[in-house]
CSV table of N, CA, C and O in Angstrom, one decimal:
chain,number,residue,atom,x,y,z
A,19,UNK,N,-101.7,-141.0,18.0
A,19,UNK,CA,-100.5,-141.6,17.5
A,19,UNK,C,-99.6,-140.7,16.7
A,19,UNK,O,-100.1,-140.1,15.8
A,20,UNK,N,-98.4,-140.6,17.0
A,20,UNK,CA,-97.4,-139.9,16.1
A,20,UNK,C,-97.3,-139.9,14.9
A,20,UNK,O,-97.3,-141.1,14.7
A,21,UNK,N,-97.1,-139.3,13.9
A,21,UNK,CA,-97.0,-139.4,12.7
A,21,UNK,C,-95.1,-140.7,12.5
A,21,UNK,O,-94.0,-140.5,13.1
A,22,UNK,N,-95.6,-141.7,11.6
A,22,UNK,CA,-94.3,-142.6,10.9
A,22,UNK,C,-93.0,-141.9,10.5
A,22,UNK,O,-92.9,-140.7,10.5
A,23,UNK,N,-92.2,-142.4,10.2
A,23,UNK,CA,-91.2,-142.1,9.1
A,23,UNK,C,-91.0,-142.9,8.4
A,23,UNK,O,-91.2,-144.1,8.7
A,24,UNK,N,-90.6,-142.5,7.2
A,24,UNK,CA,-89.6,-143.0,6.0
A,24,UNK,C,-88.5,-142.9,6.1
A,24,UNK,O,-88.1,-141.8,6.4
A,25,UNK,N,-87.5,-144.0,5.9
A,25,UNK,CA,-86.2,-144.2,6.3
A,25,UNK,C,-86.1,-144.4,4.8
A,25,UNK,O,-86.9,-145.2,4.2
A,26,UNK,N,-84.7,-143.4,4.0
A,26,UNK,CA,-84.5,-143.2,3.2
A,26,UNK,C,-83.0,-143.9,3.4
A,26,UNK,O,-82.3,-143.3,4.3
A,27,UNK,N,-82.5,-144.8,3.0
A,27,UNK,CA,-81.0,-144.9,3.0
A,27,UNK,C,-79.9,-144.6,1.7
A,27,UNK,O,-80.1,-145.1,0.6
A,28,UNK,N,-79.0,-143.9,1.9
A,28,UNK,CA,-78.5,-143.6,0.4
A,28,UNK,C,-78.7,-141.9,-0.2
A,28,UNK,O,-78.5,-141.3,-1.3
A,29,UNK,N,-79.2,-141.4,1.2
A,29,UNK,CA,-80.1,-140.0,1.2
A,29,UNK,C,-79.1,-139.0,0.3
A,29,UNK,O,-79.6,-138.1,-0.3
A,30,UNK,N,-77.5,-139.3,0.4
A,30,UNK,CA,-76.6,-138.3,-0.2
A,30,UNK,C,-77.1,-138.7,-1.5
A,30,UNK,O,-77.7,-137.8,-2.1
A,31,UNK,N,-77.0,-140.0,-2.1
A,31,UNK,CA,-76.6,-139.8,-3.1
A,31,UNK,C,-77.6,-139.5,-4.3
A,31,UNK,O,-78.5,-138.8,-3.8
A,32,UNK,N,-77.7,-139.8,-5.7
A,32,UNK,CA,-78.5,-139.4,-6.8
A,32,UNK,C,-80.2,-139.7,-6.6
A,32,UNK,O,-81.0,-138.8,-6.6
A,33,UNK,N,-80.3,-140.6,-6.5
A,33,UNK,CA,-81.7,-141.3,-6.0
A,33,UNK,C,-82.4,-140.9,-4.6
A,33,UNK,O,-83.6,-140.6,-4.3
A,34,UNK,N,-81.5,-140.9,-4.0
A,34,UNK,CA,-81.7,-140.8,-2.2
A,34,UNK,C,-82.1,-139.5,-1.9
A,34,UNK,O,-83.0,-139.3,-1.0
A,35,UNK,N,-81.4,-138.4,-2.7
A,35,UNK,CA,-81.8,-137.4,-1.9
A,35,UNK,C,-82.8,-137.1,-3.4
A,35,UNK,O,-82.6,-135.9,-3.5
A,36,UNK,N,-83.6,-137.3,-4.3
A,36,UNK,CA,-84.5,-137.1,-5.3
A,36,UNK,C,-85.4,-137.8,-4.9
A,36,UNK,O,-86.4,-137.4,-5.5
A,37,UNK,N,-85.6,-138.9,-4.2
A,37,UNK,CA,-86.2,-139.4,-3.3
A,37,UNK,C,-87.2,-138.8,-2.1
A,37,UNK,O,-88.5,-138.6,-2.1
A,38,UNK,N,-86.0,-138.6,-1.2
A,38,UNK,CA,-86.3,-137.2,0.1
A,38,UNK,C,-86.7,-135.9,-0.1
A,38,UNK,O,-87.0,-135.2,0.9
A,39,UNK,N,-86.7,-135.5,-1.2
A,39,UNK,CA,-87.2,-134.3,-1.4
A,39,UNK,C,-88.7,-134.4,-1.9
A,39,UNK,O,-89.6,-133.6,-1.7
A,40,UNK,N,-88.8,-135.5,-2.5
A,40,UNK,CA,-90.3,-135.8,-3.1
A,40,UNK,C,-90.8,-136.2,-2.1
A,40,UNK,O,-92.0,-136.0,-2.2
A,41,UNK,N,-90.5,-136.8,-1.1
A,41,UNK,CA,-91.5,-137.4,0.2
A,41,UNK,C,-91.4,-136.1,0.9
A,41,UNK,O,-92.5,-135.9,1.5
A,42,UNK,N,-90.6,-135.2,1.2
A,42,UNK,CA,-90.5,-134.1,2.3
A,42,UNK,C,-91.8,-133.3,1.6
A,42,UNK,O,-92.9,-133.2,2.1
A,43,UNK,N,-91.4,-132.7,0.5
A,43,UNK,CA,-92.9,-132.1,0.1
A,43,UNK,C,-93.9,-132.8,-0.6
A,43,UNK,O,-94.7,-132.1,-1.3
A,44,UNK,N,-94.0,-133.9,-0.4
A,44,UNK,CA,-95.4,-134.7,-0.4
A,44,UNK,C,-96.2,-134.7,1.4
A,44,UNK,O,-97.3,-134.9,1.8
A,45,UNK,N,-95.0,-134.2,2.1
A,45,UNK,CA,-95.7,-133.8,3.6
A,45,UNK,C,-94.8,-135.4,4.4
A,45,UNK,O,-95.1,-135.5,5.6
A,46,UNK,N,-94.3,-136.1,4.2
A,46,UNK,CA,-93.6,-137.3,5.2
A,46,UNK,C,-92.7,-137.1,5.8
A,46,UNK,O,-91.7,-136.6,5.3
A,47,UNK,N,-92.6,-137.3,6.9
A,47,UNK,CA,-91.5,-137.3,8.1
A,47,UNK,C,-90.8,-138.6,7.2
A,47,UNK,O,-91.3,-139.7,6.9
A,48,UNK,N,-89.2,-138.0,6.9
A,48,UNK,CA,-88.2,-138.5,6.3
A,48,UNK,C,-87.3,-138.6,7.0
A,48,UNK,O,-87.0,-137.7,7.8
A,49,UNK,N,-86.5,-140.0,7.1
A,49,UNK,CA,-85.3,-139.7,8.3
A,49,UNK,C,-84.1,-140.3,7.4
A,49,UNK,O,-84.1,-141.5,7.3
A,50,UNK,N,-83.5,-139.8,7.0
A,50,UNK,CA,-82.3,-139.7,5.7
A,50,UNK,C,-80.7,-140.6,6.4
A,50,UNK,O,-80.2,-140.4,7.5
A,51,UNK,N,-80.3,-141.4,5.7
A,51,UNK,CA,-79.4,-142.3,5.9
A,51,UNK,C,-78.4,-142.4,5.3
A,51,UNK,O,-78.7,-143.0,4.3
A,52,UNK,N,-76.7,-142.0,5.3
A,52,UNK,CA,-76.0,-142.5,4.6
A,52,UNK,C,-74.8,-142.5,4.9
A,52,UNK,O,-74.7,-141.5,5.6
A,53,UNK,N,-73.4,-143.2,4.8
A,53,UNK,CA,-72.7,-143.3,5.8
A,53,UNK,C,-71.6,-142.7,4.6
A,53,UNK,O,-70.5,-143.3,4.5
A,54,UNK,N,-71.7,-141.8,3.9
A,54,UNK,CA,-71.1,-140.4,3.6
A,54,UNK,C,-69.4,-141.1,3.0
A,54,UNK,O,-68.3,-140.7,3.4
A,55,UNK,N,-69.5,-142.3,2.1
A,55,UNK,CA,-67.9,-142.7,2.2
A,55,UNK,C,-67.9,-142.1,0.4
A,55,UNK,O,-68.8,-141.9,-0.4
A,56,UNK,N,-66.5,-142.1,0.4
A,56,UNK,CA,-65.8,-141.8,-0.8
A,56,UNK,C,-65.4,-142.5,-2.0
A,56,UNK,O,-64.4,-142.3,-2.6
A,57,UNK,N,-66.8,-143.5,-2.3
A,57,UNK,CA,-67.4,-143.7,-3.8
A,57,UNK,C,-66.9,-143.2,-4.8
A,57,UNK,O,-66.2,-143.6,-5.7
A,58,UNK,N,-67.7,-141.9,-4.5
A,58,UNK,CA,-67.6,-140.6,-5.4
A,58,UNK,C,-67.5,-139.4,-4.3
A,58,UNK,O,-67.4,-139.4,-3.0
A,59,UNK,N,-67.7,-138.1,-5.2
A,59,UNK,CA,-67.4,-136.8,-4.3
A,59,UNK,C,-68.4,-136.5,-3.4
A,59,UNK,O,-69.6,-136.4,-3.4
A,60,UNK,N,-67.0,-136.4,-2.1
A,60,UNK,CA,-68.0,-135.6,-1.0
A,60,UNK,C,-68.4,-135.0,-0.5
A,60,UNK,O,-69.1,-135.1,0.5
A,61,UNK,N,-67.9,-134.0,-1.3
A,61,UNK,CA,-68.8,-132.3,-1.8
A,61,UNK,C,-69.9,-132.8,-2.3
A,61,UNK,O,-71.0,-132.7,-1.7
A,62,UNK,N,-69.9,-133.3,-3.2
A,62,UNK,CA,-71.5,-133.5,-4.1
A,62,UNK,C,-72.4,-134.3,-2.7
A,62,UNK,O,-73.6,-133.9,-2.5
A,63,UNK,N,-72.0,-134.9,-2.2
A,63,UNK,CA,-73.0,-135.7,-1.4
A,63,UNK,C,-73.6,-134.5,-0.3
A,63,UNK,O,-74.8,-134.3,-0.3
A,64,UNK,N,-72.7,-133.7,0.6
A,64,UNK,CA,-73.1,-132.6,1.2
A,64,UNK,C,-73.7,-131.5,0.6
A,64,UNK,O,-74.5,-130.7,1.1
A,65,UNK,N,-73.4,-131.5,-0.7
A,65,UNK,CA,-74.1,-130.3,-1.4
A,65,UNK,C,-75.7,-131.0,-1.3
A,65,UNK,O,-76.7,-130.5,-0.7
A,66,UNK,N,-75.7,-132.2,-2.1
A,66,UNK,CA,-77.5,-132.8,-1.7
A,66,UNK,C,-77.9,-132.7,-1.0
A,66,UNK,O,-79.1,-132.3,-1.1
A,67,UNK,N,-77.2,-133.1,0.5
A,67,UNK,CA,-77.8,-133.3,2.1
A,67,UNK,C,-78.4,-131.6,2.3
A,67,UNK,O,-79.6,-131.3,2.7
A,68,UNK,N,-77.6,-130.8,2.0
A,68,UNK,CA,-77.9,-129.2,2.2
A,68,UNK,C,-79.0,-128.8,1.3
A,68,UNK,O,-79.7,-128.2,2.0
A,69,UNK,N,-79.4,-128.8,0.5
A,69,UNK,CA,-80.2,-129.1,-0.4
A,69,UNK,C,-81.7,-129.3,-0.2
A,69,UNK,O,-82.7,-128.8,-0.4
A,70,UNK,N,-80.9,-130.8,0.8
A,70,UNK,CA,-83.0,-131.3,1.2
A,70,UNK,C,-82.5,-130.6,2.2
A,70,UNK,O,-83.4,-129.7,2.1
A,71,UNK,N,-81.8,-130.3,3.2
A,71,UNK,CA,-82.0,-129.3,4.3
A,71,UNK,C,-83.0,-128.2,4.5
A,71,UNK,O,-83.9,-128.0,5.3
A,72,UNK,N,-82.5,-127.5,3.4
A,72,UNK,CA,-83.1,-126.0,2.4
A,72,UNK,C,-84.7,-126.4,2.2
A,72,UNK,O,-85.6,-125.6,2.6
A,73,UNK,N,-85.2,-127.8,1.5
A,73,UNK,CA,-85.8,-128.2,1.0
A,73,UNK,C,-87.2,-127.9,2.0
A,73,UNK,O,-88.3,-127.4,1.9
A,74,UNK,N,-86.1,-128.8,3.6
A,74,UNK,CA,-87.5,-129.2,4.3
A,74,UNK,C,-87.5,-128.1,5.8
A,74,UNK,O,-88.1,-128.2,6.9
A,75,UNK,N,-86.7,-127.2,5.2
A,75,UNK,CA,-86.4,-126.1,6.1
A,75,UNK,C,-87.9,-125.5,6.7
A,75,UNK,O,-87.8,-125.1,7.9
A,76,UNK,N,-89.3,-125.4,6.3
A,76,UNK,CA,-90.3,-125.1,6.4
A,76,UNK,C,-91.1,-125.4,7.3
A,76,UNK,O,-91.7,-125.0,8.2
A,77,UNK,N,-90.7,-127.1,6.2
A,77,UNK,CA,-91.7,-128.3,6.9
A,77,UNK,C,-91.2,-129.1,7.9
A,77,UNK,O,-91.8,-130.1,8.1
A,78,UNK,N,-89.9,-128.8,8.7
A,78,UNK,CA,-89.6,-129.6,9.9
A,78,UNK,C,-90.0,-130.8,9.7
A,78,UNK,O,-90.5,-131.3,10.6
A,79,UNK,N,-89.8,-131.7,8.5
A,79,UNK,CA,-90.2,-133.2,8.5
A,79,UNK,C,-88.5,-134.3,7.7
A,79,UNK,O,-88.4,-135.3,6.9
A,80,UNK,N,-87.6,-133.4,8.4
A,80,UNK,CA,-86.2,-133.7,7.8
A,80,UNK,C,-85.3,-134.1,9.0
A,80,UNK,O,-84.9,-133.2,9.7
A,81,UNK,N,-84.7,-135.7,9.5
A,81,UNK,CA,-84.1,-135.9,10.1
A,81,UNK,C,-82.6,-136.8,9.3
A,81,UNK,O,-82.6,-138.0,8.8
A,82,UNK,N,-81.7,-136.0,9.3
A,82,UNK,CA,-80.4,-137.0,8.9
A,82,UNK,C,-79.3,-137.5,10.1
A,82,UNK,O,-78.8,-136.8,11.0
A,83,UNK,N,-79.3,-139.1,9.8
A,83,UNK,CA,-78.0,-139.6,10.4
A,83,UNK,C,-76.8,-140.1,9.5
A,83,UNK,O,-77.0,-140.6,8.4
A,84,UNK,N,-75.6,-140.0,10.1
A,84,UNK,CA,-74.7,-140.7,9.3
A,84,UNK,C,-73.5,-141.9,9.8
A,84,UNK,O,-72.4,-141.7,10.3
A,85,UNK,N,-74.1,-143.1,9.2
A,85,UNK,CA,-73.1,-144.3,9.3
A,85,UNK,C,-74.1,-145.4,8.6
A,85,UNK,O,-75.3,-145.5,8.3
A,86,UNK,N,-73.0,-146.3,8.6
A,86,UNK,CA,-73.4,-147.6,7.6
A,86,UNK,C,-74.9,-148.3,7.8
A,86,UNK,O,-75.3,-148.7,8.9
A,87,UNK,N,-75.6,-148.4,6.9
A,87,UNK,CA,-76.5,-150.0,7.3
A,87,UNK,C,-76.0,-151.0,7.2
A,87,UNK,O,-76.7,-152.0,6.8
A,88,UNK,N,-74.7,-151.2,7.5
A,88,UNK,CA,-74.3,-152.4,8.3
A,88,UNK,C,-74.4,-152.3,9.7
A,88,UNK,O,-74.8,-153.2,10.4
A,89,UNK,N,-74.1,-151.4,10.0
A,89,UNK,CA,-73.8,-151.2,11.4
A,89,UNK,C,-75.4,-151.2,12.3
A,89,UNK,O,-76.1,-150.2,12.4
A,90,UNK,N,-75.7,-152.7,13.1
A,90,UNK,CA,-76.8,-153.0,13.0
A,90,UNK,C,-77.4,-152.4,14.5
A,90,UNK,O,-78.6,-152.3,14.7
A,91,UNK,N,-76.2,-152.1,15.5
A,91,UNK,CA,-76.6,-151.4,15.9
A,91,UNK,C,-77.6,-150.4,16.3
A,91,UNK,O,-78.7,-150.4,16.8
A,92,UNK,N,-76.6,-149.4,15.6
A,92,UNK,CA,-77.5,-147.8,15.3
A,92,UNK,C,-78.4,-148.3,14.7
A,92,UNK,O,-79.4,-148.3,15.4
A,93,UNK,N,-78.4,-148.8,13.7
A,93,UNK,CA,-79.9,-149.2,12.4
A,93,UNK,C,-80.8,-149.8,13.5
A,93,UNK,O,-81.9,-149.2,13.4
A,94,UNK,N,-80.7,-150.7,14.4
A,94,UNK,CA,-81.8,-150.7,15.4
A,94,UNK,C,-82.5,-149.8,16.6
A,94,UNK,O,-83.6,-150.0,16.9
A,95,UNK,N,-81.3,-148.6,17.3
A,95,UNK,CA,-81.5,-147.5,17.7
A,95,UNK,C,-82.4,-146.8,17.1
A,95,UNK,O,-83.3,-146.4,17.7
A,96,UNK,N,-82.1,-146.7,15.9
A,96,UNK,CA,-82.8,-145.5,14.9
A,96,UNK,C,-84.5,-145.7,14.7
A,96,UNK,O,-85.4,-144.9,14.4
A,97,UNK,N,-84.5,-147.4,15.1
A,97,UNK,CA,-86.0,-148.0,14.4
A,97,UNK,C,-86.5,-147.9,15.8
A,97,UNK,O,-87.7,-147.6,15.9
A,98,UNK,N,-85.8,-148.2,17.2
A,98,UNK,CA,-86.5,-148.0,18.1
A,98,UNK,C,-87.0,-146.6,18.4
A,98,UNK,O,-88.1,-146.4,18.9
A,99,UNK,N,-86.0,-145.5,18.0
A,99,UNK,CA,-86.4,-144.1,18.6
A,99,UNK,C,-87.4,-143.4,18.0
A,99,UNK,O,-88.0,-142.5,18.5
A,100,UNK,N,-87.5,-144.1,16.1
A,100,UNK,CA,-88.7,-143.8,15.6
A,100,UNK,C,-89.7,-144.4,15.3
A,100,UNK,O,-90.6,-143.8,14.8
């Protein structure tokens, strides 16, 4: 059986990606979620996303997508393909 994921939603921001970096090197296949809008800055949000990039650069256990969890579509795509 394949190893799970963790669906992190919010992955850009303060929590989400301090989050993802603690499950990436705790060893979990993380699949990072956030639909990247302008809150706040969206430099800071890509500077994070880059960040756990760097993070999980080793451990290959870093997948990000970007759009709403509303959008219930994709959000069900994402749960079927993982």
């Amino acid at each position: 059986m394949e190893s799970e994921y963790i669906l992190v939603t919010g992955s850009a921001g303060f929590i989400g990606a301090a989050l993802s970096k603690y499950l990436i090197n705790k060893g979990f296949k993380v699949i990072g979620m956030d639909n990247i809008n302008n809150y706040y800055d969206i430099e800071l949000k890509k500077a994070r996303l880059k960040n756990i990039e760097t993070v999980s650069l080793s451990k290959k256990n870093w997948l990000f997508e970007s759009f709403s969890i509303e959008n219930n579509s994709k959000l069900n795509d994402l749960f079927i393909k993982y």
